[in-house]
Amino acid sequence: MKLRNILAIARKDWIEVRGNKYAWVPMLIVPALFVVILPLVVILLLTKLNVDPNILVSDPDLDIFYSSMPASISQFLDPSHPIQFAITIILGFMLAPMFLMMPLMYSTIIAAESFAGERERKTMETLLYTPATDGELFLGKVLAAAVPSVSMTWIGFIIYTLILNLAPFYEFGRWWFPLPTWLPLIFWVSPALILLGIAFTVLVSARVPTFLGAYQTSGSVVLLVVVLFIGQVSGVVYLSVGVGLILGAILWTIAAILSWYAVRSFNREKLI
Amino acid sequence: MYNRHHMRENYSSIKEKEIENIITVTQLVHRYGDHLALNGLTFEVGRGEVFGLLGPNGAGKTTTIRIANGLMHPQSGEIRVLGFDPCQQGTQIRQRSGVLTETPALYERLTAVQNLEFFGTLAGMESDILHKRMNELLGFFELSDRARDRISNYSKGMKQRLALARALLTKPELLFLDEPTSGLDPEAAKQVHDLIQEVRHQNGQTVVLCTHHLYEAERLCDRLAIMARGQVLASGSLQELRAQAAPEIHVRFSFRKPLSSTQYERLAHSTGVIKCGQSENHHVLVQVAEEAVIPGLINSLVQSGAEIIAVEPQLASLEEIYFRLQQRADEVRK
C-alpha cells in the first residue's frame, strides 16, 4: 500500500469536488444555516426582540420533559434566568442532534462525488487501468471524503462555540459552551457517522450510477439524525455524555460492518 | 497516400527478428450475464508490432483489453501478457502498459498538467522524471500553451491528444489503443494516425489497436485479427489474410487500342485464366489461378498483336477481406 498513491487520489478528488457546485454549495448553505443563522436568530429573538423565554421554563406541557431529564443535563439549566435557560435548552441541548446532520451530509456528498461521480463521468475505467491497487483506490477515496468532513465538522463546531459564547455574552457573563454532552457527539459520534456515511454511499454508488442519484439515496441515512432529534425533543432519549459514548460505539460498529461490505464491493471487476 | 508494400516490409522485418510474443491469448471465454462476449478467442501479438483487433461493435475488442490488463477475469481460457497472468498479476501488467480508452476519460475539472501529474504519480514515476516527461509529451502533442487550462475547455481533438499523452506517459512497453479516432473529424483522425506512427517508430513499442475503421487498420497495423461475436475469424498480415479470405488474383490489362474479338477470345481461353471480364475502354480485368500465369498471358497477348501499356495486379483490399469474412461467419451461423 503506497501512501503517495492514496494521497494523490484524495488530492485529485478534492479538486474535483471543488469544481462541482452541486457538491460544495449545499456544504456551505446547510452549515451556514445551522452554525451561524439559526443560533443568531434564536439569540436575537430572546435577547433583543422580547420573545418571552418563560414559555420554555414554565409551560406545564414540558414538565415531563424536564422531570425525566438526567441530572448531568439539568444541572446546566437555571430556571431563575429564563433567557439563559431558553438559549441553553434550544441551542445547547435540542440542536445537538441536528448538528450531527452536517458530518453525515459532508461525507455522503463527497463520497457520492468521488465514487458515483467518477463512474458517471466515465473516468473510473481509466483509473482502474493504473497500477494503483484496489486498496489504494478505496483508501484514497475514503480519505478524500473523511478528511474534509471531519475538518468541516470541527471548524463548524468551533464557529458555533464562538457564536454561542460571544453573541449572548451579556446574558451569561461567562464562557458557557460547549456543554460536556457535546464533546462525545463531536469527537466520537461525528467521525463514526462520517465513516458510516462514506461506507453507505460506496455501497449505494455500486448500484446508482450518478452523483445526484447516489447523493439522494445515501442522504436517507440522515433519518438516523432525525430519529435522534425527535427522541431528544420528546424526552425519549437524552444525549448525555454516557448516551453519546454508547451511541458512538453502536455507530462505529455499524460503520465497521458497512465498511467491510464496501471494501468487498470495491474491486475492479465490480466497478467497471 | 498509404502504400500497402510499406505494411508488408514492416512485417517482414519483424518476422526476421524472430517474433517474441508479448500477448498470447488461447481459447478465452467471457460472459456478461447471458451475453457471450468472448467465445474461444485466440491470437498472439509479437514484440514491436502494431497489431489490430478489427471488428464491429460488440465483437469483444474492449473486453479483451480489460481482461489483458487484469480488470476482469475470463471464465475460461488462458492469457499471458508481457509474461504475466492478468488474473493474478494485473498490477505488474498495468505498470508496463498504457491504455487509451474509447473515450478520452480525462478529469475535466483538472488541467492537463494536473491530469498527467496524477496518472504519473499513480504509475510510481519520480517527480523530476515525471515533469520532464510531461513537458516532452505536452510539446510533442502541441499542448504546451494550454497545459494549465482546464480540460473542459479543450476541443475533442485536444482531449484525444492529451489522452494519448497520458497513455504514453510511462513509456509503456505495450500500448492499447481502443478506437483512438472515435468521434474525431477526419483532420484530427489523421493527426492521431500520424502521431501513432511517429510514436511507434520513435520508441518501438508494441501497440494493440482496436478499431472498426478499416482504413485505420490497413494504414497502421502490421498484423490483424478480424473478430466477430467474440471470436477471431482470421488473423495475420494483410497478405496472409488475403490468402485466407480472397486468394484469387485479379490482373488489370490496359491496351493502347481496344482488343479485337479474336484477341479477347485468345486471352479468355488461355491456360490459367479463370474469368475474363468484358473489354471496356481499353481495359480488361482477368482473374487468374496464380501469379506465375501472368508472364505467359503477356507473351501471348503481345504475339497476338495487342499493344499492352500496363499490367496491374488487383489485390483485395482489407475492406473486401473484412466483409467476406464477416459474411462467411454469418452464413456459418445461419
XYZ file of C-alpha atoms in Angstrom:
606
model
C 0.000 0.000 0.000
C 1.623 3.271 -1.120
C 0.764 6.420 0.842
C 1.816 8.533 -2.158
C -0.861 6.909 -4.308
C -3.538 7.252 -1.601
C -2.771 10.966 -1.171
C -2.706 11.546 -4.947
C -6.188 10.027 -5.305
C -7.520 12.051 -2.359
C -5.993 15.279 -3.703
C -7.470 14.670 -7.148
C -10.924 14.047 -5.651
C -10.746 17.266 -3.633
C -10.047 19.255 -6.793
C -12.978 17.503 -8.452
C -15.350 18.307 -5.566
C -14.260 21.947 -5.659
C -15.286 22.045 -9.296
C -18.780 20.631 -8.701
C -21.131 23.329 -7.441
C -23.834 20.727 -6.741
C -21.419 19.294 -4.187
C -19.995 22.332 -2.450
C -22.983 24.705 -2.461
C -25.067 22.551 -0.037
C -21.910 22.075 2.037
C -21.834 25.840 2.563
C -25.550 26.593 2.877
C -26.562 23.961 5.444
C -23.737 24.704 7.911
C -24.296 28.423 7.472
C -27.911 27.822 8.477
C -27.261 25.597 11.492
C -23.977 27.084 12.714
C -24.496 30.794 12.119
C -28.008 31.893 11.117
C -30.172 29.725 13.397
C -28.229 30.424 16.645
C -28.057 34.127 15.866
C -31.789 34.284 15.152
C -32.640 32.428 18.404
C -30.314 34.646 20.442
C -31.675 37.772 18.758
C -35.302 36.776 19.365
C -34.697 36.042 23.030
C -32.387 38.925 23.884
C -33.415 41.802 21.624
C -36.899 41.155 20.284
C -38.548 40.403 23.604
C -39.818 36.938 22.830
C -40.886 35.556 26.177
C -38.458 32.831 27.277
C -40.794 31.715 30.054
C -42.779 29.631 27.583
C -39.876 27.155 27.787
C -39.436 27.486 31.547
C -42.962 27.237 32.893
C -45.032 25.516 30.227
C -46.783 22.612 32.059
C -46.577 20.504 28.856
C -42.805 20.415 29.314
C -42.905 19.233 32.921
C -42.469 15.553 31.990
C -39.627 16.512 29.663
C -37.770 18.260 32.469
C -38.681 15.801 35.212
C -37.157 12.806 33.400
C -34.075 14.755 32.321
C -30.869 13.291 33.808
C -29.075 15.473 36.349
C -25.985 15.549 34.149
C -28.001 17.718 31.757
C -30.458 19.517 34.028
C -27.579 20.907 36.143
C -26.893 23.336 33.285
C -30.428 24.725 33.287
C -31.171 27.604 35.629
C -34.941 28.479 35.694
C -34.162 31.695 37.551
C -32.505 33.075 34.386
C -35.170 32.449 31.711
C -33.114 33.778 28.760
C -30.076 31.680 29.703
C -32.421 28.744 30.281
C -34.055 29.123 26.855
C -30.761 29.565 24.985
C -29.259 26.570 26.758
C -32.252 24.321 26.117
C -32.630 25.300 22.426
C -29.059 25.806 21.253
C -27.106 23.851 23.830
C -29.371 20.864 24.028
C -32.101 20.408 21.400
C -29.970 21.390 18.427
C -27.228 18.895 19.290
C -28.625 16.015 17.186
C -29.280 18.365 14.264
C -25.638 19.340 14.387
C -24.829 15.705 13.576
C -26.562 16.169 10.242
C -23.536 18.075 8.970
C -20.861 15.363 9.134
C -23.324 12.962 7.528
C -24.114 15.410 4.781
C -20.451 16.252 4.069
C -19.399 12.628 3.927
C -22.267 11.475 1.705
C -21.851 14.377 -0.734
C -18.096 13.980 -1.123
C -18.266 10.186 -1.247
C -21.056 10.329 -3.869
C -18.965 12.736 -5.948
C -15.881 10.597 -5.505
C -17.360 7.153 -6.154
C -20.535 7.578 -8.253
C -19.315 10.822 -9.856
C -16.209 9.083 -11.148
C -18.346 6.408 -12.795
C -20.815 8.963 -14.126
C -18.026 10.894 -15.864
C -16.635 7.593 -17.199
C -13.223 8.248 -15.697
C -13.372 5.218 -13.403
C -12.126 2.851 -16.110
C -9.036 4.976 -16.755
C -8.339 4.973 -13.042
C -8.668 1.181 -12.969
C -6.043 0.902 -15.731
C -3.437 2.467 -13.417
C -1.128 0.266 -11.327
C -2.785 1.524 -8.105
C -4.198 -1.384 -6.110
C -7.890 -1.710 -5.204
C -6.966 -0.942 -1.591
C -5.131 2.263 -2.541
C -8.050 3.418 -4.688
C -10.534 2.718 -1.900
C -8.485 4.341 0.857
C -7.673 7.361 -1.330
C -11.355 7.940 -1.933
C -12.323 7.337 1.697
C -9.639 9.812 2.755
C -10.937 12.316 0.194
C -14.345 12.193 1.872
C -13.310 11.729 5.509
C -10.682 14.459 5.970
C -12.789 17.410 4.738
C -15.871 16.040 6.521
C -14.103 15.817 9.873
C -12.338 19.166 9.351
C -15.513 20.995 8.368
C -17.461 19.457 11.270
C -14.842 20.561 13.762
C -14.449 24.013 12.206
C -18.257 24.347 12.284
C -18.228 23.363 15.939
C -15.575 26.000 16.728
C -17.640 28.688 14.959
C -20.809 27.528 16.764
C -18.942 27.646 20.076
C -17.750 31.183 19.386
C -21.226 32.384 18.422
C -22.946 30.751 21.431
C -20.456 32.301 23.820
C -19.933 35.712 22.263
C -23.403 36.672 20.988
C -25.246 36.271 24.339
C -22.210 37.147 26.464
C -24.131 39.992 28.077
C -26.751 37.494 29.332
C -24.402 34.742 30.532
C -21.385 36.809 31.550
C -19.210 33.742 31.161
C -17.903 31.178 28.641
C -20.665 28.546 28.956
C -20.451 26.445 25.768
C -19.627 23.653 24.864
C -21.542 21.639 27.401
C -19.822 18.328 28.252
C -22.586 16.444 26.423
C -21.349 17.877 23.120
C -17.822 16.519 23.357
C -18.632 12.832 22.663
C -21.001 13.945 19.879
C -18.346 15.967 18.100
C -15.242 13.867 18.707
C -16.691 10.348 18.936
C -20.118 10.184 17.266
C -19.393 12.529 14.317
C -16.364 10.579 12.985
C -18.410 7.378 13.295
C -21.249 8.983 11.319
C -18.754 10.153 8.702
C -17.389 6.640 8.205
C -20.933 5.271 8.179
C -21.973 7.861 5.577
C -18.993 7.048 3.357
C -19.425 3.272 3.587
C -23.155 3.557 2.904
C -22.502 5.823 -0.097
C -19.897 3.420 -1.511
C -22.488 0.641 -1.375
C -25.155 2.882 -2.907
C -22.724 4.081 -5.621
C -22.233 0.492 -6.764
C -25.913 0.486 -7.779
C -26.709 4.115 -8.553
C -24.593 5.381 -11.424
C -24.953 9.154 -10.977
C -23.649 11.608 -8.397
C -27.066 13.117 -7.699
C -28.741 9.696 -7.534
C -26.139 8.354 -5.126
C -26.254 11.508 -3.018
C -30.039 11.495 -2.788
C -30.193 7.787 -1.930
C -27.400 7.897 0.610
C -28.981 11.029 2.086
C -31.558 8.691 3.621
C -29.077 7.975 6.460
C -29.969 11.449 7.714
C -33.066 9.726 9.085
C -30.817 8.461 11.895
C -30.295 12.045 12.973
C -33.954 12.926 12.611
C -34.840 9.970 14.868
C -32.334 11.212 17.445
C -33.740 14.730 17.230
C -37.315 13.540 17.744
C -36.157 11.267 20.562
C -34.398 14.079 22.302
C -37.190 16.660 21.866
C -39.848 14.194 23.031
C -37.789 13.201 26.051
C -37.277 9.587 24.993
C -33.512 9.904 24.565
C -31.265 12.409 26.287
C -27.872 12.842 24.705
C -25.893 12.812 27.931
C -22.172 12.003 27.903
C -22.887 8.340 28.618
C -25.553 8.076 25.909
C -23.219 9.837 23.466
C -20.455 7.326 24.165
C -22.817 4.345 23.766
C -24.377 5.826 20.637
C -20.884 6.355 19.185
C -19.917 2.755 19.923
C -23.056 1.491 18.158
C -22.437 3.743 15.162
C -18.759 2.708 14.934
C -19.873 -0.935 14.915
C -22.431 -0.314 12.153
C -19.877 1.754 10.229
C -17.296 -1.024 10.533
C -19.753 -3.629 9.231
C -20.822 -1.401 6.319
C -17.162 -0.611 5.562
C -16.379 -4.307 5.395
C -19.144 -4.760 2.804
C -17.996 -1.627 0.983
C -14.409 -2.908 0.744
C -15.713 -6.213 -0.591
C -17.801 -4.423 -3.231
C -14.865 -2.273 -4.295
C -12.892 -4.309 -6.781
C -12.063 -3.713 -10.392
C -14.413 -6.313 -11.822
C -17.429 -4.862 -9.985
C -16.525 -1.241 -10.660
C -16.137 -1.468 -14.407
C -1.408 8.038 -49.676
C -0.854 4.799 -47.849
C 1.331 2.216 -49.511
C 0.469 -1.425 -48.824
C 4.046 -2.504 -49.549
C 5.104 -0.492 -46.513
C 2.935 -2.754 -44.343
C 4.461 -5.907 -45.795
C 8.006 -4.591 -45.401
C 7.397 -3.775 -41.742
C 6.025 -7.200 -41.112
C 8.895 -8.961 -42.915
C 11.471 -7.112 -40.844
C 9.615 -8.095 -37.678
C 9.453 -11.705 -38.832
C 13.197 -11.672 -39.381
C 13.700 -10.620 -35.786
C 12.072 -13.849 -34.577
C 8.903 -12.514 -33.021
C 8.690 -12.893 -29.271
C 5.074 -12.982 -28.169
C 4.046 -10.134 -25.900
C 0.465 -11.343 -25.698
C -0.760 -14.906 -26.024
C -4.493 -15.495 -25.857
C -5.828 -19.048 -26.025
C -9.483 -20.066 -26.121
C -10.614 -17.133 -23.974
C -14.268 -17.178 -22.886
C -16.057 -14.375 -21.063
C -19.726 -13.754 -20.407
C -21.657 -10.730 -19.195
C -24.640 -12.495 -17.693
C -26.243 -14.348 -20.601
C -24.281 -12.477 -23.240
C -21.245 -14.338 -24.540
C -18.675 -11.573 -25.110
C -15.652 -13.752 -25.874
C -16.161 -17.173 -27.361
C -12.864 -19.039 -27.607
C -10.771 -16.033 -28.601
C -7.261 -16.959 -29.713
C -4.454 -14.747 -31.054
C -0.857 -13.726 -30.449
C 0.891 -10.376 -30.567
C 4.635 -10.167 -31.217
C 7.037 -7.660 -29.668
C 7.309 -4.378 -31.557
C 4.400 -4.895 -33.904
C 1.237 -2.893 -34.348
C -1.499 -5.481 -34.008
C -5.050 -4.633 -34.949
C -8.185 -6.069 -33.394
C -10.739 -5.353 -36.053
C -14.424 -5.978 -35.720
C -17.878 -4.453 -35.398
C -19.210 -3.030 -32.132
C -19.769 -5.847 -29.669
C -17.103 -8.075 -31.218
C -15.266 -8.259 -27.894
C -12.373 -5.855 -28.503
C -12.800 -3.737 -25.365
C -13.449 -6.814 -23.226
C -10.159 -8.254 -24.485
C -8.264 -5.115 -23.399
C -9.920 -5.189 -19.986
C -9.023 -8.840 -19.449
C -5.473 -8.287 -20.714
C -4.990 -5.601 -18.056
C -6.500 -7.626 -15.220
C -9.669 -5.537 -14.891
C -11.839 -8.576 -15.474
C -11.248 -12.293 -15.198
C -12.200 -14.651 -18.027
C -14.444 -17.610 -17.281
C -12.061 -19.937 -19.097
C -9.076 -19.965 -21.414
C -5.541 -18.706 -20.967
C -3.956 -15.330 -21.394
C -0.378 -14.144 -20.831
C 0.595 -10.517 -21.219
C 4.261 -9.480 -21.038
C 4.874 -12.845 -19.391
C 2.328 -12.212 -16.620
C -1.039 -13.744 -15.836
C -3.535 -10.835 -15.783
C -5.775 -12.621 -13.275
C -3.004 -12.792 -10.687
C -0.535 -10.118 -11.782
C -2.672 -7.291 -13.133
C -0.672 -4.651 -11.266
C 2.592 -5.760 -12.919
C 0.952 -5.570 -16.342
C -0.568 -2.152 -15.671
C 2.863 -0.887 -14.592
C 4.171 -1.757 -18.059
C 1.188 -0.950 -20.255
C -0.596 2.203 -21.359
C -4.253 2.278 -22.338
C -6.161 4.776 -24.401
C -9.826 4.082 -23.703
C -12.570 4.613 -26.266
C -13.447 7.984 -24.746
C -10.590 10.226 -23.538
C -11.944 9.867 -19.946
C -9.895 12.759 -18.606
C -10.636 14.660 -15.420
C -12.364 17.663 -16.962
C -12.119 19.819 -13.837
C -8.356 19.360 -13.749
C -5.782 20.950 -16.027
C -3.671 18.941 -18.466
C -0.712 19.201 -16.082
C -2.828 18.027 -13.114
C -4.162 15.099 -15.153
C -0.710 13.938 -16.209
C 0.752 14.526 -12.728
C -1.992 12.394 -11.214
C -1.523 9.443 -13.554
C 2.279 9.719 -13.416
C 2.186 9.630 -9.620
C -0.034 6.548 -9.586
C 2.372 4.900 -12.023
C 5.157 5.474 -9.480
C 7.165 7.997 -11.535
C 9.668 10.147 -9.644
C 8.687 13.798 -9.617
C 11.611 15.157 -11.685
C 11.329 12.373 -14.301
C 7.566 12.865 -14.429
C 7.806 16.602 -15.050
C 10.478 16.181 -17.706
C 8.363 13.573 -19.478
C 5.214 15.707 -19.150
C 6.913 18.690 -20.790
C 8.230 16.414 -23.532
C 4.774 14.969 -24.279
C 2.883 18.252 -23.998
C 5.337 19.707 -26.515
C 5.096 16.670 -28.783
C 1.298 16.799 -28.774
C 1.296 20.598 -29.205
C -0.482 21.219 -25.908
C 2.190 23.209 -24.046
C 0.378 26.530 -24.487
C -2.830 25.152 -22.960
C -1.182 22.921 -20.349
C -2.605 24.875 -17.414
C -6.144 25.178 -18.819
C -8.992 23.055 -17.525
C -9.707 20.105 -19.805
C -13.367 21.125 -20.042
C -12.185 23.986 -22.274
C -10.372 21.655 -24.699
C -11.617 20.614 -28.146
C -12.298 16.924 -28.823
C -9.050 16.562 -30.772
C -7.042 18.171 -27.971
C -8.615 15.829 -25.431
C -7.765 12.821 -27.562
C -4.162 14.016 -27.913
C -3.902 14.509 -24.170
C -5.392 11.051 -23.561
C -2.757 9.637 -25.896
C -0.076 11.568 -23.979
C -1.417 10.035 -20.768
C -1.201 6.534 -22.263
C 2.411 7.185 -23.309
C 3.469 8.904 -20.092
C 5.384 5.967 -18.611
C 6.918 4.905 -21.958
C 4.961 1.646 -21.707
C 6.267 -1.499 -23.368
C 2.744 -2.264 -24.502
C 0.186 0.248 -25.670
C -3.531 -0.491 -26.041
C -5.443 1.960 -28.193
C -9.205 1.442 -28.144
C -10.860 3.270 -31.038
C -8.271 6.072 -30.954
C -10.073 8.157 -33.581
C -13.626 7.555 -32.422
C -15.684 10.724 -32.781
C -12.887 12.744 -34.347
C -13.191 14.710 -37.563
C -11.021 13.482 -40.470
C -8.338 16.075 -39.834
C -7.999 15.209 -36.140
C -8.144 11.486 -37.000
C -5.264 11.895 -39.451
C -3.320 13.757 -36.800
C -3.813 10.861 -34.374
C -2.760 8.333 -37.071
C 0.420 10.280 -37.736
C 1.114 10.510 -34.023
C 0.689 6.760 -33.525
C 3.104 6.045 -36.361
C 5.592 8.594 -35.083
C 5.422 7.265 -31.544
C 5.790 3.708 -32.718
C 8.815 4.484 -34.875
C 10.470 6.549 -32.140
C 10.016 4.121 -29.265
C 9.455 0.733 -30.882
C 6.537 -0.032 -28.599
C 4.124 -2.884 -29.153
C 0.723 -1.495 -29.997
C -2.651 -3.237 -29.861
C -5.084 -1.168 -31.854
C -8.807 -1.858 -31.514
C -10.821 -0.334 -34.281
C -13.720 -0.777 -36.632
C -12.190 1.660 -39.115
C -10.787 -0.459 -41.938
C -8.700 2.326 -43.388
C -7.145 2.976 -39.989
C -6.296 -0.701 -39.518
C -4.870 -1.020 -43.034
C -2.785 2.091 -42.600
C -1.358 1.384 -39.153
C -1.233 -2.361 -38.488
C 1.463 -4.938 -39.224
C -0.896 -7.780 -38.428
C -4.608 -8.012 -37.758
C -7.170 -10.234 -36.145
C -10.630 -9.864 -37.639
C -13.201 -10.515 -34.936
C -16.912 -11.153 -34.752
C -19.016 -12.203 -31.771
C -16.046 -12.831 -29.524
C -14.103 -14.969 -31.979
C -11.183 -14.411 -34.339
C -12.343 -15.118 -37.879
C -8.844 -14.800 -39.334
C -5.529 -13.304 -38.311
C -2.208 -12.439 -39.897
C -0.658 -9.817 -42.117
C -2.785 -8.310 -44.840
C -1.096 -10.658 -47.304
C -1.904 -13.645 -45.113
C -5.487 -12.505 -44.635
C -5.801 -12.077 -48.362
C -4.514 -15.606 -48.907
C -7.120 -16.889 -46.444
C -10.129 -14.821 -47.451
C -9.533 -13.690 -51.037
C -6.909 -15.995 -52.593
C -7.930 -15.307 -56.198
C -5.688 -12.984 -58.235
C -7.067 -10.269 -60.465
C -4.953 -8.532 -63.109
C -5.960 -5.423 -64.968
C -4.547 -5.158 -68.506
C -4.524 -1.764 -70.257
C -4.071 -1.509 -74.047
C -3.291 1.286 -76.472
C -6.249 0.129 -78.653
C -9.264 -1.986 -77.594
C -8.764 -5.741 -78.073
C -10.259 -7.363 -81.144
C -12.720 -10.199 -80.529
C -10.040 -12.736 -81.603
C -7.521 -11.267 -79.201
C -10.131 -11.216 -76.415
C -11.117 -14.859 -77.064
C -7.456 -15.906 -77.062
C -6.942 -14.191 -73.699
C -10.124 -15.611 -72.211
C -9.214 -19.175 -73.133
C -5.560 -19.035 -72.126
C -4.280 -21.570 -69.602
C -4.663 -20.378 -66.017
C -7.367 -17.804 -66.754
C -10.369 -18.389 -64.524
C -12.513 -15.477 -65.555
C -12.135 -12.711 -68.070
C -14.172 -9.535 -67.701
C -15.659 -7.609 -70.621
C -13.278 -5.382 -72.533
C -14.075 -1.779 -71.541
C -12.324 1.410 -72.608
C -9.027 -0.249 -73.453
C -9.000 -2.238 -70.172
C -9.691 -5.897 -69.333
C -9.889 -7.383 -65.823
C -8.724 -11.003 -65.697
C -8.894 -13.457 -62.806
C -6.010 -15.934 -62.866
C -5.239 -19.047 -60.830
C -1.758 -17.980 -59.775
C 0.788 -15.199 -60.309
C 3.017 -17.475 -62.430
C 0.425 -17.386 -65.226
C 0.774 -13.653 -65.819
C 4.057 -13.586 -67.885
C 2.621 -16.246 -70.251
C -0.519 -14.159 -70.767
C 1.522 -11.049 -71.549
C 3.592 -13.030 -74.023
C 0.520 -14.474 -75.709
C -1.163 -11.040 -75.986
C 1.984 -9.467 -77.472
C 2.198 -12.269 -80.029
C -1.439 -11.654 -80.995
C -0.584 -8.040 -81.745
C -2.145 -6.457 -78.655
C -0.371 -3.258 -77.564
C -0.093 -3.562 -73.772
C 0.610 -0.329 -71.899
C 0.062 -1.534 -68.308
C -0.428 -4.718 -66.291
C -1.623 -4.107 -62.718
C -2.317 -6.830 -60.155
C -5.599 -6.000 -58.349
C -5.239 -7.097 -54.722
C -8.257 -7.480 -52.467
C -8.466 -4.549 -50.054
C -8.854 -5.056 -46.328
C -12.431 -3.900 -46.745
C -13.176 -6.714 -49.190
C -11.427 -9.242 -46.954
C -13.250 -7.992 -43.868
C -16.710 -8.170 -45.397
C -16.061 -11.585 -46.958
C -15.001 -12.967 -43.583
C -17.955 -11.408 -41.784
C -20.318 -12.720 -44.463
C -18.855 -16.223 -44.195
C -19.229 -16.107 -40.422
C -22.868 -15.049 -40.794
C -23.535 -17.891 -43.248
C -21.934 -20.449 -40.920
C -24.015 -19.139 -38.019
C -27.220 -19.415 -40.044
